[in-house]
PDB file of C-alpha atoms in Angstrom:
ATOM      1  CA  MET A 251      22.157 -12.776  24.479  1.00 58.00           C
ATOM      2  CA  GLY A 252      19.067 -13.678  26.378  1.00 73.00           C
ATOM      3  CA  ASP A 253      16.355 -15.933  25.077  1.00 86.00           C
ATOM      4  CA  MET A 254      13.866 -13.093  24.694  1.00 92.00           C
ATOM      5  CA  ARG A 255      16.295 -11.033  22.633  1.00 92.00           C
ATOM      6  CA  GLU A 256      16.673 -13.898  20.181  1.00 92.00           C
ATOM      7  CA  GLU A 257      12.888 -14.276  19.976  1.00 93.00           C
ATOM      8  CA  PHE A 258      12.387 -10.580  19.267  1.00 95.00           C
ATOM      9  CA  ASP A 259      15.135 -10.606  16.631  1.00 94.00           C
ATOM     10  CA  ALA A 260      13.460 -13.573  14.929  1.00 94.00           C
ATOM     11  CA  LEU A 261      10.093 -11.783  15.057  1.00 96.00           C
ATOM     12  CA  LYS A 262      11.630  -8.646  13.561  1.00 97.00           C
ATOM     13  CA  ALA A 263      13.195 -10.662  10.732  1.00 97.00           C
ATOM     14  CA  HIS A 264       9.892 -12.434  10.075  1.00 97.00           C
ATOM     15  CA  LYS A 265       7.984  -9.144   9.880  1.00 96.00           C
ATOM     16  CA  ALA A 266      10.576  -7.671   7.497  1.00 95.00           C
ATOM     17  CA  GLU A 267      10.308 -10.750   5.271  1.00 96.00           C
ATOM     18  CA  CYS A 268       6.489 -10.536   5.187  1.00 94.00           C
ATOM     19  CA  LYS A 269       6.656  -6.816   4.384  1.00 93.00           C
ATOM     20  CA  ALA A 270       9.073  -7.448   1.500  1.00 93.00           C
ATOM     21  CA  LYS A 271       6.787 -10.163   0.109  1.00 94.00           C
ATOM     22  CA  ARG A 272       3.748  -7.842   0.299  1.00 93.00           C
ATOM     23  CA  LEU A 273       5.690  -5.079  -1.431  1.00 90.00           C
ATOM     24  CA  ALA A 274       6.724  -7.347  -4.302  1.00 91.00           C
ATOM     25  CA  MET A 275       3.258  -8.859  -4.710  1.00 92.00           C
ATOM     26  CA  ASN A 276       1.364  -5.551  -4.595  1.00 89.00           C
ATOM     27  CA  THR A 277       3.865  -3.797  -6.874  1.00 87.00           C
ATOM     28  CA  THR A 278       3.342  -6.393  -9.600  1.00 88.00           C
ATOM     29  CA  LEU A 279      -0.434  -6.184  -9.110  1.00 89.00           C
ATOM     30  CA  MET A 280      -0.438  -2.389  -9.460  1.00 86.00           C
ATOM     31  CA  ALA A 281       1.029  -2.690 -12.950  1.00 83.00           C
ATOM     32  CA  THR A 282      -1.855  -4.911 -14.102  1.00 89.00           C
ATOM     33  CA  LEU A 283      -4.878  -3.262 -12.427  1.00 87.00           C
ATOM     34  CA  GLY A 284      -5.228  -0.187 -14.611  1.00 83.00           C
ATOM     35  CA  VAL A 285      -4.819   2.442 -11.898  1.00 86.00           C
ATOM     36  CA  PRO A 286      -2.857   5.464 -13.225  1.00 88.00           C
ATOM     37  CA  ALA A 287      -0.378   5.353 -10.359  1.00 89.00           C
ATOM     38  CA  VAL A 288       3.197   6.569 -10.520  1.00 90.00           C
ATOM     39  CA  GLU A 289       5.863   5.201  -8.198  1.00 88.00           C
ATOM     40  CA  GLN A 290       6.947   8.267  -6.240  1.00 90.00           C
ATOM     41  CA  SER A 291       9.672   6.553  -4.251  1.00 88.00           C
ATOM     42  CA  LYS A 292      10.459   3.028  -3.163  1.00 84.00           C
ATOM     43  CA  GLY A 293       7.309   1.615  -1.651  1.00 84.00           C
ATOM     44  CA  VAL A 294       5.092   4.657  -2.319  1.00 92.00           C
ATOM     45  CA  TRP A 295       2.668   5.033  -5.240  1.00 92.00           C
ATOM     46  CA  ARG A 296       0.926   8.327  -6.034  1.00 94.00           C
ATOM     47  CA  VAL A 297      -2.261   8.952  -8.001  1.00 92.00           C
ATOM     48  CA  ASP A 298      -3.004  12.598  -8.777  1.00 91.00           C
ATOM     49  CA  THR A 299      -6.737  13.326  -9.003  1.00 89.00           C
ATOM     50  CA  PRO A 300      -8.834  16.502  -9.201  1.00 88.00           C
ATOM     51  CA  ALA A 301      -9.798  15.829  -5.580  1.00 87.00           C
ATOM     52  CA  GLY A 302      -6.174  15.654  -4.415  1.00 90.00           C
ATOM     53  CA  ALA A 303      -3.413  13.112  -4.307  1.00 92.00           C
ATOM     54  CA  VAL A 304      -3.972   9.519  -3.238  1.00 94.00           C
ATOM     55  CA  MET A 305      -0.941   7.789  -1.742  1.00 95.00           C
ATOM     56  CA  TYR A 306      -0.742   3.977  -1.773  1.00 95.00           C
ATOM     57  CA  TYR A 307       1.769   2.100   0.372  1.00 94.00           C
ATOM     58  CA  PRO A 308       1.976  -1.491  -0.949  1.00 92.00           C
ATOM     59  CA  ALA A 309       4.290  -2.818   1.778  1.00 92.00           C
ATOM     60  CA  THR A 310       1.793  -1.982   4.519  1.00 92.00           C
ATOM     61  CA  ASN A 311      -1.420  -2.511   2.530  1.00 91.00           C
ATOM     62  CA  CYS A 312      -2.837   0.955   3.128  1.00 95.00           C
ATOM     63  CA  TRP A 313      -3.611   4.156   1.240  1.00 95.00           C
ATOM     64  CA  GLN A 314      -4.348   7.724   2.238  1.00 95.00           C
ATOM     65  CA  HIS A 315      -6.588  10.367   0.705  1.00 94.00           C
ATOM     66  CA  LYS A 316      -7.344  13.704   2.368  1.00 92.00           C
ATOM     67  CA  GLY A 317      -6.078  12.503   5.729  1.00 92.00           C
ATOM     68  CA  LYS A 318      -8.200   9.345   5.768  1.00 95.00           C
ATOM     69  CA  VAL A 319      -6.279   6.064   5.902  1.00 96.00           C
ATOM     70  CA  CYS A 320      -7.812   2.916   4.422  1.00 95.00           C
ATOM     71  CA  ARG A 321      -6.447  -0.618   4.456  1.00 95.00           C
ATOM     72  CA  GLY A 322      -6.349  -3.335   1.816  1.00 92.00           C
ATOM     73  CA  ASP A 323      -4.179  -4.914  -0.830  1.00 90.00           C
ATOM     74  CA  ALA A 324      -3.692  -3.612  -4.368  1.00 91.00           C
ATOM     75  CA  GLN A 325      -6.966  -5.122  -5.569  1.00 92.00           C
ATOM     76  CA  ALA A 326      -8.911  -3.432  -2.774  1.00 93.00           C
ATOM     77  CA  PHE A 327      -7.171  -0.141  -3.607  1.00 93.00           C
ATOM     78  CA  ALA A 328      -8.087  -0.473  -7.297  1.00 91.00           C
ATOM     79  CA  ALA A 329     -11.713  -1.245  -6.405  1.00 92.00           C
ATOM     80  CA  TRP A 330     -11.860   1.758  -4.044  1.00 92.00           C
ATOM     81  CA  TYR A 331     -10.257   4.021  -6.650  1.00 91.00           C
ATOM     82  CA  LYS A 332     -12.716   2.994  -9.364  1.00 89.00           C
ATOM     83  CA  LYS A 333     -15.699   3.614  -7.035  1.00 90.00           C
ATOM     84  CA  GLN A 334     -14.662   7.205  -6.317  1.00 87.00           C
ATOM     85  CA  SER A 335     -16.470  10.036  -8.094  1.00 74.00           C
ATOM     86  CA  PHE A 336     -13.235  11.585  -9.422  1.00 72.00           C
ATOM     87  CA  THR A 337     -12.722   8.608 -11.759  1.00 61.00           C
ATOM     88  CA  ARG A 338     -16.039   9.055 -13.552  1.00 57.00           C
ATOM     89  CA  PRO A 339     -16.292  11.364 -16.592  1.00 55.00           C
ATOM     90  CA  ALA A 340     -18.138  14.616 -15.988  1.00 47.00           C
TER      91      ALA A 340
END
């Protein structure tokens, strides 16, 4: 193998390791933050709201609601979720 191939393989392994660490850290945080999220599949959390579903992806630190993608860790997601109007009582 060439030198560049080895470098790219090492970079790929490093990125996979970082992604796995983020997934583990954000998954444990989601359980403690009080967001009524349900794990839909591995690495995908779903919150059903009257305004539509919110999907949170802890491995990539992003969430999606109505086609808009936002970035941040689990704490940023919980803060965003609590600021939304669909979490306040009518």
